Every structure is written in C-alpha cells, then in structure tokens.
Coordinates of C-alpha atoms in Angstrom, one line a residue:
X1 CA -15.4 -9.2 -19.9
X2 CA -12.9 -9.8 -17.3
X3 CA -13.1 -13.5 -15.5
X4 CA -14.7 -13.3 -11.7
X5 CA -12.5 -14.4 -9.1
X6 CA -12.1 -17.9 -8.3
X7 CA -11.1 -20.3 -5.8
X8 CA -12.2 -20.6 -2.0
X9 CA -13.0 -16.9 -1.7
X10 CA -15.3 -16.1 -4.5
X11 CA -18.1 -14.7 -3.2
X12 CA -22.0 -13.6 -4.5
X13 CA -21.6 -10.4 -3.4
X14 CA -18.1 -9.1 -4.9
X15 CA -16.6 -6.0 -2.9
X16 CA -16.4 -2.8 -4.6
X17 CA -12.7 -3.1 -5.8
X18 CA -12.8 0.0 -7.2
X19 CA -13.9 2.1 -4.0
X20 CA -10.6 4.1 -2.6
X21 CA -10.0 6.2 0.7
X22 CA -10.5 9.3 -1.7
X23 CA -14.1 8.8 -1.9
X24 CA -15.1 9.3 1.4
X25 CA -13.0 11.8 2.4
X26 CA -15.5 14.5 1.2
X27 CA -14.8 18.3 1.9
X28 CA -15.0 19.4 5.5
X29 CA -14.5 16.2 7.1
X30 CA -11.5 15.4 9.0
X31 CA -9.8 13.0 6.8
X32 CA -8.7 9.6 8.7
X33 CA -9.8 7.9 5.3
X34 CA -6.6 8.3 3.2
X35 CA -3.0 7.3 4.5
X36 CA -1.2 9.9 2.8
X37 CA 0.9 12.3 5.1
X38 CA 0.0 15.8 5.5
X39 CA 2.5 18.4 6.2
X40 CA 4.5 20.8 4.6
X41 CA 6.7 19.8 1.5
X42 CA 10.5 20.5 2.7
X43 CA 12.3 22.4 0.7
X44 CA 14.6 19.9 -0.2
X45 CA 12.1 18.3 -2.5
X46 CA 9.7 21.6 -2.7
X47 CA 12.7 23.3 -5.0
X48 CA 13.2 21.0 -7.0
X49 CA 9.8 20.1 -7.9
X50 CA 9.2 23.5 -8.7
X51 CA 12.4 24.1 -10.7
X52 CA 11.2 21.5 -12.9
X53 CA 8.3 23.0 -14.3
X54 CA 10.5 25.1 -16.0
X55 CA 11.9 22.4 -18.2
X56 CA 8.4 21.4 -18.9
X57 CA 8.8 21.9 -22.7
X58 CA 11.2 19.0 -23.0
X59 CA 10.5 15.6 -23.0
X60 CA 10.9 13.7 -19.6
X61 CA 14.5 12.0 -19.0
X62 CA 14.0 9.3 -16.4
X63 CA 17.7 8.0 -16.5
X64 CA 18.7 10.5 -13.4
X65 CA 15.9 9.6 -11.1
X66 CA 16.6 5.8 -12.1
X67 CA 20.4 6.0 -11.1
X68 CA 19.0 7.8 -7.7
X69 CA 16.5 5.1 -7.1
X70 CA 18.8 2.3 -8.4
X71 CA 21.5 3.9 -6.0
X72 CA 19.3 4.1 -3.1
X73 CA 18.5 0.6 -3.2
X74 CA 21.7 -0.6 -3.8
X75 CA 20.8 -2.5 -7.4
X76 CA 21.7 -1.6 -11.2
X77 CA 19.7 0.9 -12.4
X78 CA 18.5 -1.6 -15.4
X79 CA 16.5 -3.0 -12.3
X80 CA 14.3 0.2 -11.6
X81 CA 11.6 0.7 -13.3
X82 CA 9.6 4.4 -12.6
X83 CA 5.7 4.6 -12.8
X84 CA 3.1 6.8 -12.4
X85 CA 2.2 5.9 -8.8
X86 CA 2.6 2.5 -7.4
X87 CA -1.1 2.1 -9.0
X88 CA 0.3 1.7 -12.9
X89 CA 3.2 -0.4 -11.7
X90 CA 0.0 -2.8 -10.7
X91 CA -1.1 -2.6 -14.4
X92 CA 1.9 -3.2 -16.3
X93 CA 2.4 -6.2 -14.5
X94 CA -1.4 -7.8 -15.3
X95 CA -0.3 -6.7 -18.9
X96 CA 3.0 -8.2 -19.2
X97 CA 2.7 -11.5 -17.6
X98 CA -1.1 -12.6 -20.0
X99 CA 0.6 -15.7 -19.9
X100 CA -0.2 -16.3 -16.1
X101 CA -1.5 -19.0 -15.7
X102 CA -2.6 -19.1 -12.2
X103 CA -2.2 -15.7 -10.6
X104 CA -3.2 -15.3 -6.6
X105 CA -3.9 -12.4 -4.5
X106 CA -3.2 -12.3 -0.8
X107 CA -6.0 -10.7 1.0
X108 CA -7.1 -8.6 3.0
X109 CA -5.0 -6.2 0.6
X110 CA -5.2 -3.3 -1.5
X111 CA -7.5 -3.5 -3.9
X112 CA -5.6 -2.8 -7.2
X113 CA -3.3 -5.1 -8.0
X114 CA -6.6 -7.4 -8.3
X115 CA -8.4 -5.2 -10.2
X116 CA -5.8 -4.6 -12.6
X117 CA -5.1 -7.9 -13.3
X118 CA -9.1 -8.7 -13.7
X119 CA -9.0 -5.8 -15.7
X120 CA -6.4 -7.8 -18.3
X121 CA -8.3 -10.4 -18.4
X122 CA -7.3 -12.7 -15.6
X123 CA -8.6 -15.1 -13.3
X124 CA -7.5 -14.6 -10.0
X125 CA -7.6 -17.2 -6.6
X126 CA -7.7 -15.4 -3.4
X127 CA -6.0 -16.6 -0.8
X128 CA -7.5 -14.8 2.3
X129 CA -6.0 -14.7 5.8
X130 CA -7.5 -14.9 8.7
X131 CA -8.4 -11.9 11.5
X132 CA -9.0 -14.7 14.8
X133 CA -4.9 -14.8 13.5
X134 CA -4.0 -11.5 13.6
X135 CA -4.2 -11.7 9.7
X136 CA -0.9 -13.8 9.3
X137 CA 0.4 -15.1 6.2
X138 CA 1.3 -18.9 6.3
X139 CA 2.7 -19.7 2.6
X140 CA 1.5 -23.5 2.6
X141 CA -2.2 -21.3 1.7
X142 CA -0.9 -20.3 -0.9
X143 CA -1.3 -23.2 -4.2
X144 CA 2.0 -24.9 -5.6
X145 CA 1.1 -24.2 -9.2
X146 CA 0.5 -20.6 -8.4
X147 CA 2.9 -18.8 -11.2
X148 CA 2.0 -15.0 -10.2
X149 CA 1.2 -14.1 -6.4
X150 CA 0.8 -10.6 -5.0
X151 CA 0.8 -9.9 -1.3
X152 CA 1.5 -6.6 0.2
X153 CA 3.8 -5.8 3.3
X154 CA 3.1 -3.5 5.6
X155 CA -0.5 -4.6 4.4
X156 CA -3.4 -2.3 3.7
X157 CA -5.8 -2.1 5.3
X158 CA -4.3 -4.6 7.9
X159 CA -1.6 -2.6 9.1
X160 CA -0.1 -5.7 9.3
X161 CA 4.0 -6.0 8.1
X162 CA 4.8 -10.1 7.8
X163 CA 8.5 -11.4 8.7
X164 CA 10.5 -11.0 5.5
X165 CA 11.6 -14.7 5.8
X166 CA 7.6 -15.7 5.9
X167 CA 6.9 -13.8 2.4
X168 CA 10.8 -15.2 1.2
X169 CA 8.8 -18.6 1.0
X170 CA 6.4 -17.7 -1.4
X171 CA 9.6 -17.2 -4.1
X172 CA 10.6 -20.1 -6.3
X173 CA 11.7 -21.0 -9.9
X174 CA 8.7 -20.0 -12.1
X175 CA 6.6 -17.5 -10.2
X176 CA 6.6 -14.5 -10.0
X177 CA 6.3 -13.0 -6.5
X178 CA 5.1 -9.2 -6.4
X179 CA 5.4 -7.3 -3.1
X180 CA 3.8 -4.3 -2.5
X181 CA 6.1 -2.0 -0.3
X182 CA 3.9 1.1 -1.0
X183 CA 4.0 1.4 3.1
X184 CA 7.5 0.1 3.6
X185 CA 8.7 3.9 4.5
X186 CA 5.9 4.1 7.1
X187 CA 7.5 1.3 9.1
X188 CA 10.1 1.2 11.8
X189 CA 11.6 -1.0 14.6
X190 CA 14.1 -0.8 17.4
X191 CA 17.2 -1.3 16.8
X192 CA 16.7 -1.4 13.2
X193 CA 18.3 1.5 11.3
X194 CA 16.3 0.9 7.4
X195 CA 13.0 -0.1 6.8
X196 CA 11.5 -3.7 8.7
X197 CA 11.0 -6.5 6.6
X198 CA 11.7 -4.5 3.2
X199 CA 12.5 -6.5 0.2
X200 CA 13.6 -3.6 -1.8
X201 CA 17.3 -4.5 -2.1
X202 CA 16.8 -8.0 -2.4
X203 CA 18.3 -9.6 -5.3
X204 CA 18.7 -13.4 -4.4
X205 CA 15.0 -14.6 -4.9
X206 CA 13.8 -16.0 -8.1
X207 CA 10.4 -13.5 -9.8
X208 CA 10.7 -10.9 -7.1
X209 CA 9.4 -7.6 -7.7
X210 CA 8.8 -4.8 -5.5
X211 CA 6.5 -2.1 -5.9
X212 CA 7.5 1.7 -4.5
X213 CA 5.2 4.4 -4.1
X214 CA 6.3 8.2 -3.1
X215 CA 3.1 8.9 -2.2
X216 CA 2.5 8.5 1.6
X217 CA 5.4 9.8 3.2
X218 CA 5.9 13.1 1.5
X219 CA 2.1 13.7 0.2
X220 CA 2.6 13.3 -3.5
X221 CA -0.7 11.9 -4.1
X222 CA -1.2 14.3 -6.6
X223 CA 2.1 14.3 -8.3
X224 CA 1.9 10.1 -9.4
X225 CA 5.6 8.7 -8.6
X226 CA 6.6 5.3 -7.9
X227 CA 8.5 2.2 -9.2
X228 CA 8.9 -1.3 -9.6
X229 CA 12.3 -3.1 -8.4
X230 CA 13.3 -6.7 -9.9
X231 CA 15.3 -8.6 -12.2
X232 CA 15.8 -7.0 -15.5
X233 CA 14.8 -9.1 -18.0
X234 CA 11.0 -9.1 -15.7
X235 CA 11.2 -5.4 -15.8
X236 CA 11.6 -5.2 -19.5
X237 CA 8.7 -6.9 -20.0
X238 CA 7.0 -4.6 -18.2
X239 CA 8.5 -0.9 -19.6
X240 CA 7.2 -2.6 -23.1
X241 CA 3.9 -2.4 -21.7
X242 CA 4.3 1.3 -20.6
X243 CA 3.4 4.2 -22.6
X244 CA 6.6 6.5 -23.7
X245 CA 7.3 9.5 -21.1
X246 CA 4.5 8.1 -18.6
X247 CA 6.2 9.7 -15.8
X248 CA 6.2 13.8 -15.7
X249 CA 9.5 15.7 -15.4
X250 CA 8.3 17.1 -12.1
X251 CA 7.6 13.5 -10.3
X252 CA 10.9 12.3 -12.0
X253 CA 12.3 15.3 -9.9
X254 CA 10.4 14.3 -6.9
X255 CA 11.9 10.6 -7.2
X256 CA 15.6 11.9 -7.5
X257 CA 15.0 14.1 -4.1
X258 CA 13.4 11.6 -2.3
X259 CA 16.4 8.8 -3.2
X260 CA 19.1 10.9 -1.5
X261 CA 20.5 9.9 2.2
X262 CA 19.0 13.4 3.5
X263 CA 15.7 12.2 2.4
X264 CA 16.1 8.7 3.7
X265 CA 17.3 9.8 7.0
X266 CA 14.4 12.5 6.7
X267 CA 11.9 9.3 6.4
X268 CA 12.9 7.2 8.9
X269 CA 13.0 10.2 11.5
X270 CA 9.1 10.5 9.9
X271 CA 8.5 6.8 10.7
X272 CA 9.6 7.1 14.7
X273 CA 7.5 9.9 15.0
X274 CA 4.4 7.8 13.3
X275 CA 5.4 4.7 15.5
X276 CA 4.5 7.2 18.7
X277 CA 1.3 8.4 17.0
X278 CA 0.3 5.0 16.2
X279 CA 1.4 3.8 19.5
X280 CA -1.5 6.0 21.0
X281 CA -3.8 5.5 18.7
X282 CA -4.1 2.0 19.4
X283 CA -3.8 2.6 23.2
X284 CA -7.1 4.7 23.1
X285 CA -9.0 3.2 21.1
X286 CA -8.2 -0.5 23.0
X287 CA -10.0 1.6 25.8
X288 CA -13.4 2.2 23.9
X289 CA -15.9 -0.9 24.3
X290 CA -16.6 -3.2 21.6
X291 CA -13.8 -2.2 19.5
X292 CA -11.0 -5.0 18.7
X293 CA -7.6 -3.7 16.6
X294 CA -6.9 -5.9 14.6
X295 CA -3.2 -8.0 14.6
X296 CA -0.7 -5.6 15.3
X297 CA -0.5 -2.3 13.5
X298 CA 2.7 -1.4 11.7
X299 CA 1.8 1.1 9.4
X300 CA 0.4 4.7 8.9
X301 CA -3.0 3.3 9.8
X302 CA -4.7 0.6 12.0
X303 CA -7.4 -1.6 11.0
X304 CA -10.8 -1.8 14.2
X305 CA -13.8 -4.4 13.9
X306 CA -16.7 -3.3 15.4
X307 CA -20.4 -4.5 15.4
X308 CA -22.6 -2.3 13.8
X309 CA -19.3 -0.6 12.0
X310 CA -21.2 0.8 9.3
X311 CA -23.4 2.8 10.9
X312 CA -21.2 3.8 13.0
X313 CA -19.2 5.4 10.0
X314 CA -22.4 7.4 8.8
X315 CA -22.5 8.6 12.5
X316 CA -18.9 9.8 12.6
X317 CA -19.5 11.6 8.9
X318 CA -22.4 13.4 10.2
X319 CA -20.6 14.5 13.0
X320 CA -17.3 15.9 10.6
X321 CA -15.1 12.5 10.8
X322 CA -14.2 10.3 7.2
X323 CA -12.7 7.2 8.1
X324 CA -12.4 4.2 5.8
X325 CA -14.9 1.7 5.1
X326 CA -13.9 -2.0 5.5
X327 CA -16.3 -4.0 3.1
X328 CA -14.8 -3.0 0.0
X329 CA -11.7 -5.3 0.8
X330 CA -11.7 -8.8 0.1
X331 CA -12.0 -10.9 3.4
X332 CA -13.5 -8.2 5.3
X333 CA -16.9 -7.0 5.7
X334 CA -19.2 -4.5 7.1
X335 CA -17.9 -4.9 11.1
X336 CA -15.0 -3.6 10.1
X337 CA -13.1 -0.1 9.9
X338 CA -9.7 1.3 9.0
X339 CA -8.5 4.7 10.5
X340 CA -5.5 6.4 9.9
X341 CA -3.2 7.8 12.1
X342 CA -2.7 11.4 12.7
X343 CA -1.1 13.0 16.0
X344 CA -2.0 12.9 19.0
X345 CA -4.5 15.9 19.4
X346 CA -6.6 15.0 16.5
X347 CA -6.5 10.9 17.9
X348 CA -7.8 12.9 20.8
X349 CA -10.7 14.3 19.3
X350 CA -12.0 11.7 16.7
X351 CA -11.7 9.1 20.7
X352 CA -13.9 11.6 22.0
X353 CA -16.5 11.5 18.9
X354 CA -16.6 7.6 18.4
X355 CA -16.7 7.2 22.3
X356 CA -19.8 9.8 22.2
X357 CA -21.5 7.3 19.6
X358 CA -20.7 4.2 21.0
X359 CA -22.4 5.3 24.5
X360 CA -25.8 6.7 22.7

C-alpha cells in the first residue's frame, strides 16, 4: 500500500487526488471545469492527423516527431522523450527514480505527479505555498536533502507562472528538479516573443526535466501526446520504464505538426488572444462581492476563493454552469474555485449567473 504523505502538510482528511476537471464537466453544462481549448482543429494539424490513420497497421516510429520536438526546443533529440499525455510522463518518473529518497511536491499543484509517485510507492513532503502570498514559491521551503522535487509553472489550479530564476534555485547536484510546463503555451508577456518563464530549452541546470503536454492548446485531450525534456542519461531511465510503442502513430503525427514554426507562431497568436480573455475575466469577476482572485493569473484559467464556494458550485450546476472544485488540491479547501477562461460572451454570461447567486 502506497506510503501517506508526510511532512508539515499531511492532513486527516487527504484530498481526493484522483478527482480531475473531467468529472464535473457532465453533459449539458457549460464546461469552465477543464482547461483544454475548444475550437476547430486547423488543418495544418487536422490532415495530418487524419493521414495517419492510414498507416495504422505499422508499428509507431517516434524518431520524426522526436527530431521535430528536439528541433523545436533547440536540444538533441536523445533529450526528448514522447509520452502518452503529460499524465504518463508523471509515472515514468515515480518508476524510474525508486531510489528517491526524499521526493517533494510543490502545492497547490496538479494532482498527478503526487499520485503517481504514491502510486510507486513513495513517500512524499509537501511543501505548500501560501494564498495571503499570492501563492509564491520561495525555494528556502523547500528541504536541503530533498533529491526529487516537482513544482509546476504556470501552476494549476493557481494560475500562477513563478520567475524562472525563482524555480532555477531549486536545481543542484543530486536532485532531480521536474517542472511541469503542461501550461507553458498558454502564457504570454509583452515584449516577450516565446513563452514566459519556460524552462524547455534549458540545458545548464543539474536534474532538470520538463514535462510537455499538447493537450490544451490544440484540444487533444483525447489523442494523449506529450513529452519529457532533460538530460539523456535521466531520460533513459525513464524510456526503460515505458512500454514499447506507448505513443500512437496519430499523436506522433500530432507532435510533429505542432513542433513546426507555423504552429509555434500559431500558439503564441492563441496565447494574446487568451491574455485578453483572461484579462476580462478577472476584471468581472473582481467586481462581484465576496469573491478574491487569487495571485495573479497567468494561465488558461484563474483560481476565486469564496465563502460558501461549495455550495455555490451546486448552485451554478443546477443552473447549467461546471466549474472546478478546489478541495481536491492540496493546500486548498472548500472556499475555493477554479474557472476557466473562455471569451468574452460566455465570461459574460456565467458573471451574470454567479452574480444572480451571490445576491439570493
């Protein structure tokens, strides 16, 4: 039986790790539950996607998509590892490194990368960070003899994206420091041309590794691409942990579209247009009473405490809304409620409904 958490943060009443946005985005409900974009798949990754289910009766070749990733980033393509999702990346690194000693999550964060290494048989420390802070990471929290930490940037649920330099000093000799960048293509900044804060071509900091997910951006959810980015000899330990052909000759297709400057450039006109949206989602509901944003939102979604949150959500379902519930994440609790953002008409609509409830 996997180990509980230890440390500071253990609690009697663990959070569901296992709940995800999925679950409460039931049928005919707007969905402001899962952060996965949803829009039309261009046909610059629509055709090949399709093309390749013709070739569906040989085995999978990941060696172009890795060159396109590899290429993308700017590393060798020995340091590209592709997954099923972002979500098995998680568990081939709780299987690889059993020898951890002393692995730590950074919470509020997703949910997986703890629950996969629980799942192996782990113990895990939280660290958790602090809302009255805006949810900022200050790396003195985290222990000295911790050998395996995981922190995500932008964070989920937090919406929060920590300066690069700020996560640079978790990385030292003998840990291994795991970043989850499954958000990094929702981010931008003025005056910056690539993605904020993005480790993904770094290569001068001891135990890094990245993880990459497809899945937000383009709405592949369904199609399970991602991939890890690191040092070799760390990513070799974890493709020994991974099953032959895990990835699918359509998602290897989806990766090599998705790599190409087109695509990039594509993205980061995507991540403007979601800066706006977000922009105004946080404007209106700063206008509603009682509701606090938390720290300041950088992602496809922003993170609200509210008293009385949860029955508030049961209000909102009732009345055809699905947003996320906040108590399954470490470090939060019941007060607390992440929303995703959408445009502008249907911010518009959902203000209208949760202003309606908060007034009764």
């Amino acid at each position: 039986m996997p180990a509980p958490p230890t440390g500071s943060a253990a609690a009697l009443d663990e959070p569901d790790l296992g709940h995800h946005g999925d679950a409460e985005a039931t049928p005919g409900l707007v969905d402001l539950a899962v952060n996965v974009r949803r829009a039309p798949m261009p046909d610059w990754l629509a055709d090949p996607v399709t093309a390749a289910l013709g070739d569906l009766a040989a085995y999978p070749d990941p060696a172009p998509a890795r060159a396109a990733v590899a290429h993308r980033h700017g590393r060798p393509p020995e340091e590209v590892l592709l997954t099923a999702g972002a979500a098995e990346g998680f568990v081939l690194i709780a299987r690889a490194l059993s020898d951890a000693r002393r692995p730590v999550v950074v919470h509020p964060q997703f949910t997986e990368p703890e629950a996969a290494l629980r799942a192996a048989g782990h113990r895990v420390d939280r660290v958790l960070l602090d809302p009255a802070d805006g949810f900022r990471l200050d790396p003195a929290r985290v222990p000295d003899d911790a050998d395996l930490v995981m922190i995500g940037n932008p964070t989920n649920p937090t919406s929060v994206l920590h300066p690069a330099g700020t996560i640079a000093a978790l990385a030292r000799p003998g840990r291994v420091l795991v970043v989850d960048e499954a958000f990094a293509d929702t981010t931008a900044a003025p005056g910056v041309d690539g993605e904020p804060e993005s480790f993904a071509a770094r290569r001068d900091l001891p135990g890094l590794v990245v993880v990459r997910s497809l899945t937000k951006t383009w709405g592949l959810a369904g199609l399970r691409i991602g991939y890890l980015l690191g040092d070799a000899a760390l990513l070799a330990r974890f493709a020994a942990a991974q099953p032959l052909w895990a990835v699918s000759t359509p998602a290897l297709a989806a990766a090599t579209a998705c790599a190409t400057p087109a695509a990039v450039a594509a993205e980061r006109a995507i991540a403007a247009e979601l800066a706006a949206d977000r922009d105004h989602l946080v404007a209106r509901l700063s206008g509603l009473p009682g509701v606090r944003v938390a720290g300041r939102p950088a992602s496809a979604f922003v993170l609200i405490h509210l008293a009385g949150a949860a029955e508030v959500r049961e209000r909102l379902r009732a009345l055809g809304w699905a947003v996320r519930r906040g108590d399954t994440f470490p470090g939060l609790g019941p007060d607390w409620l992440r929303i995703a953002v959408r445009d502008p008409g249907t911010t518009d609509a959902f203000i209208r409904t949760l202003a309606g409830i908060l007034e009764a």
